[in-house]
XYZ file of C-alpha atoms in Angstrom:
783
model
C 0.000 0.000 0.000
C 1.347 3.436 -0.995
C 2.299 5.475 2.113
C 0.415 8.730 2.670
C 2.774 11.664 2.117
C 3.234 14.170 4.910
C 4.607 16.936 2.693
C 3.567 17.666 -0.891
C 6.174 19.444 -3.007
C 4.282 21.345 -5.694
C 6.298 22.287 -8.782
C 4.664 24.602 -11.357
C 6.824 24.241 -14.474
C 6.887 25.713 -17.962
C 9.668 25.090 -20.480
C 12.120 24.140 -17.734
C 13.703 21.240 -19.601
C 17.275 22.449 -19.018
C 17.029 22.758 -15.223
C 14.095 20.594 -14.211
C 16.000 17.359 -13.570
C 18.184 18.983 -10.912
C 15.101 20.466 -9.233
C 13.267 17.134 -9.078
C 16.407 15.354 -7.893
C 16.622 17.819 -4.986
C 13.021 16.991 -4.073
C 13.639 13.250 -4.248
C 16.793 13.615 -2.155
C 14.843 14.823 0.871
C 15.783 13.187 4.159
C 12.049 12.979 4.813
C 10.988 9.997 2.681
C 7.224 10.531 2.891
C 6.968 13.287 0.330
C 5.201 13.552 -2.980
C 6.402 15.679 -5.862
C 3.543 17.072 -7.919
C 4.872 18.482 -11.196
C 2.280 20.644 -12.930
C 3.298 21.168 -16.548
C 1.726 24.411 -17.745
C 1.588 23.333 -21.412
C 5.336 23.418 -22.026
C 6.532 23.439 -25.629
C 9.939 21.858 -24.968
C 10.887 18.505 -23.431
C 9.680 19.357 -19.930
C 6.910 16.740 -19.908
C 9.320 14.037 -21.039
C 11.732 14.850 -18.217
C 8.899 14.545 -15.694
C 7.628 11.325 -17.273
C 11.066 9.783 -16.855
C 11.029 10.555 -13.136
C 7.458 9.277 -12.791
C 8.625 5.965 -14.201
C 11.545 5.829 -11.796
C 9.902 6.890 -8.534
C 6.214 6.570 -7.532
C 6.492 9.706 -5.396
C 6.654 11.851 -8.553
C 3.315 12.774 -10.142
C 2.596 14.620 -13.371
C -0.366 16.971 -13.808
C -0.647 18.476 -17.289
C -2.474 21.663 -18.224
C -4.022 21.572 -21.695
C -3.082 25.201 -22.304
C -0.816 27.698 -20.651
C -2.674 29.213 -17.705
C 0.222 30.789 -15.731
C 2.003 29.534 -12.649
C -0.910 30.836 -10.581
C -3.222 28.198 -12.072
C -0.491 25.549 -12.081
C -0.089 25.973 -8.330
C -3.844 25.750 -7.898
C -3.871 22.417 -9.723
C -0.984 21.168 -7.602
C -2.592 22.195 -4.335
C -5.912 20.592 -5.233
C -4.047 17.378 -6.098
C -1.924 17.400 -2.934
C -2.500 14.565 -0.462
C -0.323 15.883 2.371
C -1.313 18.278 5.122
C 1.607 20.588 4.287
C 2.937 21.986 1.011
C 6.318 23.235 -0.151
C 6.662 25.046 -3.467
C 9.626 24.441 -5.746
C 10.214 26.173 -9.074
C 11.603 24.166 -11.946
C 14.887 26.045 -11.983
C 15.628 25.974 -8.223
C 16.483 23.341 -5.606
C 15.618 22.361 -2.051
C 18.387 21.432 0.381
C 18.149 17.750 1.456
C 16.631 18.348 4.910
C 14.220 21.121 3.879
C 10.987 19.151 4.169
C 11.999 17.324 7.354
C 13.155 20.477 9.132
C 10.198 22.666 8.115
C 7.655 19.970 8.919
C 9.098 19.362 12.379
C 8.766 23.067 13.188
C 5.222 23.185 11.806
C 4.094 20.217 13.855
C 5.812 21.406 17.007
C 4.240 24.882 16.829
C 0.991 24.006 15.031
C 1.786 26.797 12.572
C -0.051 27.553 9.355
C 3.146 28.985 7.907
C 6.817 28.184 8.458
C 9.317 30.626 7.014
C 12.933 29.699 6.317
C 16.094 31.137 4.856
C 16.972 31.255 1.174
C 20.252 31.134 -0.723
C 20.279 33.324 -3.834
C 22.624 32.189 -6.612
C 23.374 34.592 -9.446
C 24.269 33.689 -13.032
C 27.950 33.501 -12.093
C 27.311 31.119 -9.214
C 27.864 33.759 -6.552
C 25.694 33.858 -3.432
C 24.830 36.478 -0.855
C 24.108 40.103 -1.605
C 21.341 42.494 -0.678
C 18.545 40.543 -2.345
C 19.425 37.403 -0.419
C 19.452 39.382 2.807
C 15.994 40.773 2.071
C 14.617 37.274 1.600
C 15.567 35.998 5.042
C 12.880 35.680 7.749
C 12.346 38.790 9.871
C 10.166 37.334 12.637
C 10.646 34.282 14.821
C 6.949 33.884 15.593
C 3.669 35.662 14.902
C 0.477 34.643 16.687
C -2.981 35.764 15.641
C -4.384 36.777 12.268
C -3.509 40.450 12.690
C 0.055 39.740 13.785
C 0.675 37.405 10.834
C -0.705 39.911 8.346
C 1.185 42.887 9.748
C 4.370 40.863 10.150
C 4.452 39.515 6.603
C 2.997 42.604 4.920
C 4.016 45.573 7.089
C 2.646 48.930 6.025
C 5.003 51.086 4.027
C 7.372 48.215 3.215
C 7.814 46.753 -0.289
C 5.581 43.685 -0.435
C 7.229 40.306 -0.924
C 5.256 37.246 -1.946
C 7.752 34.535 -2.851
C 5.885 31.334 -2.036
C 9.001 29.172 -2.063
C 10.167 30.786 1.197
C 7.519 28.951 3.257
C 5.984 25.647 4.227
C 2.173 26.005 4.127
C -0.698 24.219 5.740
C -2.511 22.845 2.707
C -5.963 23.773 3.929
C -4.997 27.451 4.204
C -3.785 27.460 0.602
C -7.032 25.917 -0.568
C -9.041 28.441 1.429
C -7.091 31.261 -0.210
C -7.712 29.928 -3.713
C -11.389 29.494 -2.869
C -11.659 33.283 -2.553
C -10.611 33.771 -6.196
C -12.190 33.035 -9.572
C -11.421 29.575 -10.899
C -10.298 30.943 -14.263
C -8.009 33.712 -12.980
C -4.757 33.868 -14.989
C -1.845 35.964 -13.705
C 1.161 36.133 -16.056
C 3.269 38.409 -13.826
C 3.690 38.488 -10.015
C 1.482 35.448 -9.709
C 2.676 34.483 -6.245
C 2.105 37.666 -4.211
C -1.719 37.706 -4.542
C -1.907 34.176 -3.144
C 0.652 34.961 -0.451
C -1.320 38.010 0.671
C -4.535 36.025 1.024
C -2.716 33.292 2.943
C -1.311 35.938 5.306
C -4.851 37.224 5.792
C -6.142 33.743 6.629
C -3.287 32.291 8.671
C -3.280 32.539 12.461
C 0.240 31.393 13.327
C 3.638 31.849 11.703
C 7.030 30.631 12.871
C 10.405 30.734 11.187
C 13.872 29.236 11.213
C 17.072 30.861 10.020
C 18.373 27.822 8.146
C 18.563 28.321 4.389
C 16.442 25.518 2.979
C 15.866 26.822 -0.557
C 18.324 27.573 -3.379
C 16.977 30.280 -5.671
C 18.685 30.902 -9.028
C 18.307 34.579 -9.838
C 17.997 35.364 -13.536
C 17.090 31.905 -14.814
C 13.376 32.598 -15.132
C 11.597 35.912 -15.494
C 13.788 37.721 -12.943
C 16.287 40.294 -14.101
C 14.915 40.569 -17.676
C 15.674 43.649 -19.772
C 12.620 45.544 -21.029
C 13.570 45.735 -24.701
C 10.104 45.700 -26.272
C 6.635 47.000 -25.548
C 5.509 43.392 -25.119
C 8.035 42.924 -22.330
C 6.871 46.209 -20.776
C 3.271 45.021 -20.890
C 4.368 41.832 -19.163
C 5.967 43.840 -16.331
C 2.936 46.121 -15.999
C 0.596 43.123 -15.768
C 1.879 42.749 -12.176
C -0.488 45.574 -11.243
C -3.421 43.666 -12.664
C -2.308 40.710 -10.549
C -2.573 42.616 -7.280
C -5.782 44.308 -8.484
C -7.298 40.868 -9.081
C -7.616 40.121 -5.361
C -9.330 43.349 -4.331
C -12.756 41.713 -4.351
C -11.405 38.828 -2.272
C -9.926 41.254 0.238
C -13.246 43.089 0.492
C -15.006 39.767 1.075
C -12.494 38.667 3.722
C -12.405 41.988 5.591
C -15.634 41.532 7.612
C -14.351 38.142 8.784
C -10.870 39.373 9.673
C -9.689 40.259 13.176
C -9.130 43.854 12.012
C -10.961 44.673 8.764
C -9.353 48.096 8.370
C -5.879 46.697 8.964
C -6.493 44.174 6.195
C -7.614 46.874 3.774
C -4.678 49.097 4.738
C -2.219 46.246 4.267
C -3.683 45.507 0.855
C -3.476 49.151 -0.256
C 0.122 49.313 0.961
C 0.982 46.111 -0.893
C -0.752 47.334 -4.024
C 1.030 50.680 -4.001
C 4.303 48.886 -3.433
C 3.666 46.805 -6.570
C 2.806 49.949 -8.537
C 6.030 51.520 -7.306
C 7.961 48.324 -8.036
C 6.660 48.122 -11.611
C 7.473 51.784 -12.127
C 11.008 51.300 -10.875
C 11.474 48.159 -12.975
C 10.383 49.932 -16.132
C 12.721 52.817 -15.425
C 15.661 50.661 -14.378
C 15.336 47.962 -17.016
C 13.812 49.625 -20.069
C 15.824 50.169 -23.183
C 15.963 53.888 -23.946
C 13.919 53.321 -27.122
C 11.139 51.622 -25.152
C 10.938 53.705 -21.972
C 8.453 56.328 -23.197
C 6.032 53.716 -24.556
C 6.467 51.615 -21.417
C 5.564 54.532 -19.161
C 2.590 55.401 -21.372
C 1.257 51.850 -20.996
C 1.834 52.044 -17.232
C -0.475 55.064 -17.077
C -3.171 53.078 -18.893
C -3.169 50.482 -16.109
C -2.646 52.650 -13.017
C -3.648 56.227 -12.265
C -1.017 58.950 -12.211
C -1.802 59.498 -8.533
C -1.074 55.864 -7.681
C 2.102 55.807 -9.760
C 3.491 58.888 -8.020
C 2.350 57.762 -4.592
C 3.669 54.224 -5.060
C 7.002 55.503 -6.300
C 7.233 58.133 -3.559
C 6.504 55.679 -0.746
C 8.577 52.750 -1.932
C 10.923 53.821 -4.757
C 11.209 57.630 -4.499
C 14.232 57.850 -6.778
C 12.068 57.082 -9.815
C 10.004 60.236 -9.444
C 12.718 62.235 -11.129
C 12.516 60.034 -14.207
C 8.738 60.066 -14.190
C 8.337 63.824 -13.836
C 11.596 65.356 -15.008
C 11.983 65.129 -18.778
C 13.341 68.646 -19.257
C 17.057 69.418 -19.426
C 18.995 71.297 -16.780
C 17.662 74.793 -16.224
C 19.922 77.441 -14.652
C 18.980 80.171 -12.229
C 18.110 83.418 -13.906
C 15.348 82.282 -16.254
C 13.069 84.779 -14.493
C 13.548 87.735 -12.119
C 14.247 86.746 -8.523
C 12.253 88.508 -5.825
C 11.472 85.780 -3.280
C 13.864 83.164 -1.877
C 13.053 80.095 0.218
C 15.710 78.652 2.545
C 15.056 74.998 3.418
C 16.371 73.032 6.377
C 15.311 70.242 8.694
C 14.878 72.205 11.921
C 15.977 75.727 12.687
C 18.179 76.026 15.744
C 21.301 77.930 16.719
C 24.736 77.017 15.393
C 25.761 74.669 12.598
C 23.688 74.647 9.422
C 21.064 76.856 11.038
C 23.626 79.564 11.732
C 24.678 79.589 8.086
C 21.044 79.717 7.003
C 20.313 82.608 9.374
C 23.288 84.522 8.017
C 22.151 83.908 4.448
C 18.689 85.162 5.343
C 20.233 88.316 6.776
C 22.362 89.032 3.701
C 19.550 88.247 1.255
C 17.157 90.484 3.175
C 19.690 93.305 3.024
C 19.955 92.735 -0.723
C 16.211 93.343 -1.065
C 14.821 89.820 -1.412
C 11.790 88.495 0.408
C 12.968 85.502 2.446
C 11.016 82.520 3.733
C 12.553 79.796 5.898
C 10.888 76.370 5.789
C 11.669 73.607 8.286
C 10.753 70.150 7.073
C 10.621 68.774 10.628
C 9.149 69.917 13.914
C 11.191 71.206 16.833
C 12.631 74.491 15.582
C 13.658 77.191 18.033
C 11.478 80.260 17.384
C 14.290 82.484 18.673
C 16.497 81.305 15.807
C 14.204 82.791 13.149
C 15.965 85.869 11.732
C 14.123 89.198 12.000
C 11.920 90.053 9.051
C 11.850 86.476 7.782
C 8.709 84.398 7.303
C 8.889 80.971 8.908
C 6.924 77.822 8.004
C 7.030 74.274 9.352
C 5.789 71.434 7.188
C 2.755 69.786 8.759
C 2.260 66.699 6.606
C 3.953 63.414 7.461
C 3.623 61.324 4.297
C 6.072 62.093 1.513
C 3.439 62.641 -1.141
C 1.528 65.003 1.149
C 4.740 66.817 2.055
C 5.584 67.272 -1.605
C 2.161 68.760 -2.252
C 2.575 71.028 0.769
C 5.938 72.091 -0.631
C 4.360 73.014 -3.940
C 1.660 74.970 -2.092
C 4.283 76.951 -0.153
C 6.218 77.767 -3.319
C 3.021 78.996 -4.953
C 1.621 80.914 -1.977
C 4.928 82.663 -1.188
C 5.700 83.254 -4.877
C 9.092 81.590 -4.508
C 11.585 82.127 -7.327
C 14.608 80.294 -5.891
C 14.903 77.610 -3.221
C 18.209 77.138 -1.386
C 18.028 73.636 0.041
C 20.468 73.062 2.899
C 19.537 69.398 3.310
C 20.873 67.987 0.040
C 23.617 66.069 1.845
C 21.389 64.876 4.669
C 18.117 63.668 3.154
C 17.104 61.339 0.361
C 14.080 63.275 -0.765
C 15.443 66.622 -1.863
C 15.048 65.745 -5.608
C 11.314 65.274 -5.123
C 11.078 68.641 -3.409
C 13.147 70.209 -6.188
C 10.805 68.603 -8.701
C 7.745 70.045 -7.006
C 9.392 73.472 -6.711
C 10.169 73.502 -10.419
C 6.563 72.587 -11.157
C 5.696 75.910 -9.475
C 8.349 77.810 -11.426
C 11.025 77.912 -8.695
C 14.620 76.824 -9.255
C 16.448 74.925 -6.509
C 20.030 75.493 -5.385
C 21.527 72.612 -3.423
C 23.896 73.629 -0.606
C 26.392 71.082 0.717
C 27.607 71.589 4.288
C 30.387 69.040 4.381
C 33.207 67.738 2.284
C 32.194 65.550 -0.629
C 33.706 62.524 1.096
C 31.148 62.662 3.927
C 28.667 60.227 2.321
C 31.485 57.740 1.748
C 32.505 58.019 5.383
C 28.865 57.667 6.448
C 28.431 54.632 4.223
C 25.413 55.968 2.321
C 24.589 56.702 -1.308
C 24.137 60.483 -1.095
C 26.868 61.172 -3.658
C 25.235 58.934 -6.255
C 21.899 60.568 -5.523
C 23.343 64.052 -6.022
C 25.028 63.082 -9.274
C 22.035 61.222 -10.688
C 19.581 63.980 -9.790
C 21.855 66.967 -10.336
C 19.690 68.226 -13.201
C 16.937 68.935 -10.700
C 19.255 71.601 -9.261
C 19.911 74.887 -10.974
C 23.169 75.175 -9.017
C 25.116 72.952 -6.635
C 27.027 74.959 -4.035
C 29.893 73.378 -2.124
C 32.438 74.707 0.382
C 35.746 74.175 -1.410
C 37.333 74.084 -4.879
C 38.132 70.407 -4.355
C 34.422 69.656 -3.944
C 33.789 71.478 -7.217
C 36.504 69.422 -8.884
C 34.861 66.199 -7.750
C 31.453 67.073 -9.144
C 32.816 68.427 -12.406
C 34.879 65.285 -12.880
C 31.655 63.361 -12.324
C 29.818 65.379 -14.973
C 28.054 67.970 -12.796
C 29.228 71.160 -14.440
C 26.917 73.541 -12.571
C 28.897 73.212 -9.318
C 30.536 76.107 -7.509
C 31.936 76.852 -4.073
C 31.034 79.607 -1.639
C 32.686 79.884 1.795
C 30.526 79.903 4.881
C 29.774 83.272 6.457
C 31.543 84.429 9.618
C 30.020 83.877 13.042
C 29.295 86.870 15.307
C 32.187 85.806 17.545
C 34.552 85.742 14.572
C 33.411 89.166 13.419
C 33.762 90.645 16.915
C 37.191 89.063 17.455
C 38.681 90.265 14.172
C 37.580 93.784 15.042
C 39.747 93.637 18.186
C 43.513 93.891 18.499
C 44.621 90.481 19.806
C 48.127 89.736 21.073
C 49.010 86.397 22.629
C 51.900 85.920 25.027
C 53.884 82.675 24.592
C 53.263 80.222 27.436
C 55.882 79.855 30.117
C 56.031 76.279 31.347
C 52.396 75.248 31.773
C 50.345 74.959 28.557
C 46.611 75.562 28.269
C 44.924 73.879 25.290
C 41.304 74.171 24.250
C 38.784 72.452 21.997
C 35.156 73.419 21.487
C 32.261 72.103 19.461
C 29.597 69.467 19.976
C 30.771 66.130 21.374
C 30.159 64.270 18.132
C 32.482 61.312 18.037
C 32.019 60.094 14.467
C 33.180 63.183 12.624
C 34.989 65.182 15.285
C 36.720 62.179 16.926
C 36.550 63.891 20.292
C 38.087 60.977 22.199
C 41.257 61.456 20.132
C 41.845 64.453 22.412
C 42.369 61.953 25.228
C 44.989 60.120 23.179
C 46.762 63.405 22.484
C 46.729 64.023 26.227
C 48.280 60.600 26.814
C 51.021 61.397 24.312
C 51.676 64.810 25.875
C 52.021 63.141 29.262
C 54.581 60.745 27.787
C 56.541 63.784 26.664
C 56.388 65.143 30.244
C 54.504 68.244 29.085
C 52.791 70.262 31.806
C 49.427 70.906 30.211
C 45.680 71.060 30.551
C 43.275 70.426 27.676
C 39.796 71.869 28.218
C 37.019 70.352 26.121
C 33.975 72.602 25.713
C 30.648 71.688 24.172
C 27.283 70.002 24.597
C 26.761 66.249 24.840
C 25.872 64.670 21.520
C 24.431 61.322 20.539
C 26.452 58.605 22.302
C 29.205 60.780 23.757
C 28.704 62.873 26.883
C 31.070 64.912 29.001
C 30.620 62.331 31.760
C 31.630 59.458 29.490
C 34.505 61.474 28.073
C 35.878 62.285 31.519
C 35.504 58.680 32.629
C 37.580 57.560 29.651
C 40.167 60.249 30.370
C 40.456 58.969 33.934
C 40.771 55.418 32.687
C 43.656 56.537 30.472
C 45.185 58.298 33.509
C 44.896 61.818 32.126
C 41.712 62.751 33.942
C 43.383 65.694 35.679
C 44.803 67.074 32.430
C 42.040 66.418 29.881
C 38.640 67.578 31.099
C 35.272 68.114 29.405
C 33.403 70.956 31.117
C 30.168 71.070 29.089
C 28.925 73.951 26.937
C 29.933 77.569 27.269
C 28.416 80.510 25.424
C 29.062 84.163 24.768
C 31.545 85.846 27.097
C 32.162 82.599 28.993
C 33.278 80.856 25.806
C 35.461 83.789 24.751
C 37.051 83.859 28.202
C 37.833 80.138 28.019
C 39.385 80.596 24.566
C 41.445 83.570 25.693
C 42.739 81.562 28.652
C 44.187 78.998 26.237
C 47.496 78.998 24.417
C 46.444 76.886 21.441
C 43.451 75.237 19.785
C 43.495 71.508 19.068
C 41.304 69.819 16.455
C 40.948 66.103 15.768
C 38.130 66.124 13.196
C 38.287 63.500 10.497
C 35.911 65.325 8.169
C 34.483 68.831 8.055
C 33.022 71.099 5.435
C 34.004 74.471 6.850
C 35.383 74.230 10.374
C 34.451 77.629 11.728
C 36.093 76.946 15.096
C 39.474 77.157 13.350
C 38.804 80.712 12.227
C 37.281 81.609 15.603
C 40.360 80.298 17.421
C 42.723 82.120 15.096
C 40.786 85.349 15.516
C 41.682 85.157 19.225
C 45.348 84.655 18.284
C 45.531 80.911 18.970
C 47.810 78.709 16.898
C 45.909 75.680 15.571
C 47.155 72.111 15.929
C 45.060 69.646 13.965
C 44.734 66.451 11.988
C 45.044 67.442 8.358
C 41.917 68.315 6.385
C 43.570 69.394 3.156
C 40.428 70.405 1.299
C 39.424 73.056 3.852
C 39.766 76.541 2.401
C 40.411 77.808 5.919
C 43.707 75.921 6.229
C 45.065 76.591 2.745
C 47.906 79.128 2.758
C 47.330 79.454 6.491
C 50.612 79.767 8.369
C 48.854 79.698 11.721
C 48.046 75.994 11.360
C 50.222 73.002 12.219
C 48.770 69.811 10.743
C 49.774 66.159 10.943
C 48.309 63.127 9.228
C 44.988 61.787 10.472
C 45.243 59.738 13.649
C 48.842 60.692 14.422
C 48.221 61.712 18.022
C 51.881 61.215 18.925
C 52.972 63.467 16.073
C 50.513 66.171 17.033
C 51.621 65.998 20.662
C 55.258 66.430 19.571
C 54.360 69.470 17.511
C 52.469 71.021 20.430
C 55.370 70.321 22.783
C 58.038 71.711 20.456
C 56.185 74.764 19.155
C 54.853 75.950 22.485
C 58.338 75.622 23.977
C 59.668 78.016 21.323
C 58.471 81.600 22.054
C 59.548 82.920 18.646
C 57.813 80.156 16.766
C 54.723 80.629 18.913
C 54.580 84.368 18.142
C 54.900 83.654 14.422
C 52.051 81.175 14.533
C 49.858 83.469 16.631
C 50.403 86.422 14.287
C 49.708 84.202 11.272
C 46.506 83.024 12.902
C 45.219 86.546 13.375
C 46.056 87.345 9.759
C 44.288 84.196 8.504
C 41.174 85.021 10.517
C 41.025 88.391 8.851
C 41.209 86.745 5.436
C 38.171 84.608 6.309
C 36.208 87.883 6.483
C 37.520 89.243 3.200
C 34.598 88.022 1.082
C 31.645 90.192 0.140
C 29.037 87.686 1.310
C 26.068 89.799 0.264
C 27.424 89.871 -3.293
C 28.158 86.127 -3.197
C 24.649 85.189 -2.108
C 23.152 87.531 -4.667
C 25.309 85.811 -7.272
C 24.005 82.433 -6.143
C 20.309 83.273 -6.453
C 20.753 85.308 -9.644
C 23.111 82.845 -11.319
C 25.894 85.413 -11.580
C 28.685 83.981 -9.419
C 32.129 84.998 -10.739
C 33.839 82.169 -12.667
C 36.638 81.828 -10.098
C 34.104 80.172 -7.794
C 33.578 77.378 -10.314
C 37.125 76.380 -11.325
C 37.930 73.647 -13.812
C 39.360 70.461 -12.247
C 43.026 69.589 -12.666
C 44.906 66.294 -12.573
C 46.202 67.200 -9.116
C 42.596 67.497 -7.909
C 41.764 64.041 -9.237
C 44.790 62.523 -7.540
C 43.945 64.131 -4.216
C 40.295 63.133 -4.463
C 41.144 59.498 -5.202
C 43.347 59.340 -2.123
C 40.703 60.939 0.080
C 37.917 58.698 -1.187
C 39.955 55.594 -0.392
C 40.789 57.033 3.018
C 37.156 57.640 3.953
C 35.928 54.365 2.474
C 38.418 52.449 4.599
C 37.428 54.305 7.743
C 33.661 54.275 7.307
C 32.422 53.440 10.830
C 29.217 51.765 9.600
C 30.680 49.779 6.724
C 28.933 46.431 6.357
C 25.899 47.308 8.486
C 23.391 47.090 5.658
C 20.538 45.167 7.260
C 18.285 46.391 10.031
C 16.959 43.711 12.324
C 13.263 43.572 13.070
C 13.923 44.283 16.719
C 15.618 47.514 15.706
C 12.703 48.337 13.434
C 10.249 47.649 16.233
C 12.317 49.741 18.618
C 12.510 52.507 16.045
C 8.770 52.620 15.416
C 8.091 52.595 19.153
C 10.641 55.346 19.619
C 9.026 57.440 16.908
C 5.634 57.090 18.602
C 7.087 58.022 21.982
C 8.887 61.005 20.486
C 5.800 62.220 18.635
C 3.706 61.944 21.780
C 6.214 63.896 23.831
C 7.048 66.463 21.146
C 4.465 69.156 22.000
C 5.458 69.220 25.669
C 9.117 68.986 24.729
C 8.966 71.961 22.391
C 7.253 74.054 25.039
C 9.924 73.082 27.565
C 12.771 73.886 25.178
C 11.342 77.329 24.535
C 11.742 78.050 28.241
C 14.984 76.127 28.797
C 16.997 76.177 25.529
C 19.961 74.587 27.295
C 18.132 71.255 27.221
C 18.360 71.012 23.411
C 21.464 68.776 23.330
C 19.773 66.388 25.747
C 16.662 66.376 23.557
C 18.813 65.609 20.524
C 20.385 62.644 22.305
C 16.991 61.396 23.451
C 15.762 61.507 19.875
C 18.745 59.379 18.894
C 18.125 56.881 21.707
C 14.525 56.506 20.525
C 15.620 56.127 16.885
C 13.166 58.875 16.058
C 15.356 60.828 13.673
């Protein structure tokens, strides 16, 4: 008597003659003997049926079901499921393989947990036989266990996340699959994305999911329909048919909703999944279409989905494609119409940093006769930081599409002619905002606040984004000629540099006559800024202290500034004590105004350990008070070029910097030369006519010397710096976010949003709490 199988392996196949034997062999090689392999031939035109027939003759566990005509893998799976005798089903495509213990391992977990679904890991093999990569990482299970219909649905189809429906990543309870198919028309044919509709309905019906990390499935990327180039309108129509696939289950979702644990959650999950498919199809057409087919492909896309859904789907899930969808015009410079009104864009408006530059720009532009509006894209701005005579607006909307519409409304209502966007280096969505601004007739100038190597050091793709979307910007403003060289070498010719404006302290200091007396014996060193470890490497100051102690130097290094992210003055001082320089290297917290100036004037020299900066204003501020500067080299900084008040050593050479400090400060003549050179350099930082520069930016009339042509020397220096920052990227390799981090992040966002109104009111009364609020936002992952 034939044993009853405990797992049915359903294989929908079509013209898989070349790979099918290996797939079936992997199914027959299962360590669990009680399996059946149901091969559903979807009317193949090659030798697929013959290959299956040979296996049927060899092993009674192999069964052949033949479709009379091609009905898509969706119908082939239906036939296989209806023919299945086992209580559980695994799916196997005719060009993939199962590992030998796949059925045994998945079944054991299903029985132990009484789960409707068991997820497992997948190995992705490319055409060259390589494994791993981002796609493989995305396919791995994200949850260990989900109990209850709502939990399963939200876990497998989370809102706002690209929907995934690969059926071969799961072991299914057969009855749940049959129930899902029962909700759909018997004659439904889905040529493209034929697995996700079924997977969504299963997620809506299942009540328990568990997973294991073991990789039980071997998926061959590129063998079937994956990775195909869109080189004809027929191929484009095939890709677009994915939208019809997800549309086909709308009626089933509506029918299931009243029976679901949370009807609205089911509808919301479906709409999110649908929009993600619309966005996915849009991105695939743009990424894979031949240039001769793209226009026709996009026209067909608009026949199947509304323009609203295409934009919303792309904005939520694949925002980079909006530029291609909406931006078919060539680069347009500033100056195509008279400029009367300027919008300055930032995240939040505070004091210091980017906000200080923005406030200074607002001041100069107002003096030049322009109407100025400042827009903060996030909540939490300090009302006291809004410059006099400037209109201030905070975006209210949360969703990207709504924010883009709000942006367009602001540009229209305030009659904006030019936008200066200060967030180009810090946000992914500036091209969409530039797109919407241009739709209202406003040009956008992108303003970079750090060296071009910052995205490489941060381990993100901001540089690629800037290059690819540079035509959305009328002008790209950087902080140094070397930045300009980089972008011009990369094909962005409308790049220029403009130095940052002076701070009030710098202006006041240069106006004074400063004379420093060389130290006699004891040395006072100072550093100030925010305690940001990643870019400013504040703990390197401790190492410099250790090296100074080794040289028997009598010194004190005072570290001034607010706590930031993971580094606090308390932690810094604890580390200094651990390194036995706690008496010499001391963080004292923030100082402002006269207190800060007094602390600077009490010092003999300024020490900087930054690894990357765009325009390190503290250098100029220190030099304006007559302090020599000892620093790790930042060769691109305009502030340090031809600056004889600076002593620089290679990055990380704390011992070398300590030697320089020891030798120079022991030489009164050398000290006086450095101090005098510092004062002179600080004066040069004020030599620019900033009002004229900013007028030139918004009018498109910057002098040509601010947009120099790159030289071979620039390319050589840039290559060295890019390698340097790539090798030192602190987050290199951290490409996947665990679900626990995601959960923590979403919880943190909710906590932050709940506390925000009270927090803003508190900060208005006690501004000194802002650094603590910034750290709390980081702890909650609410940024």
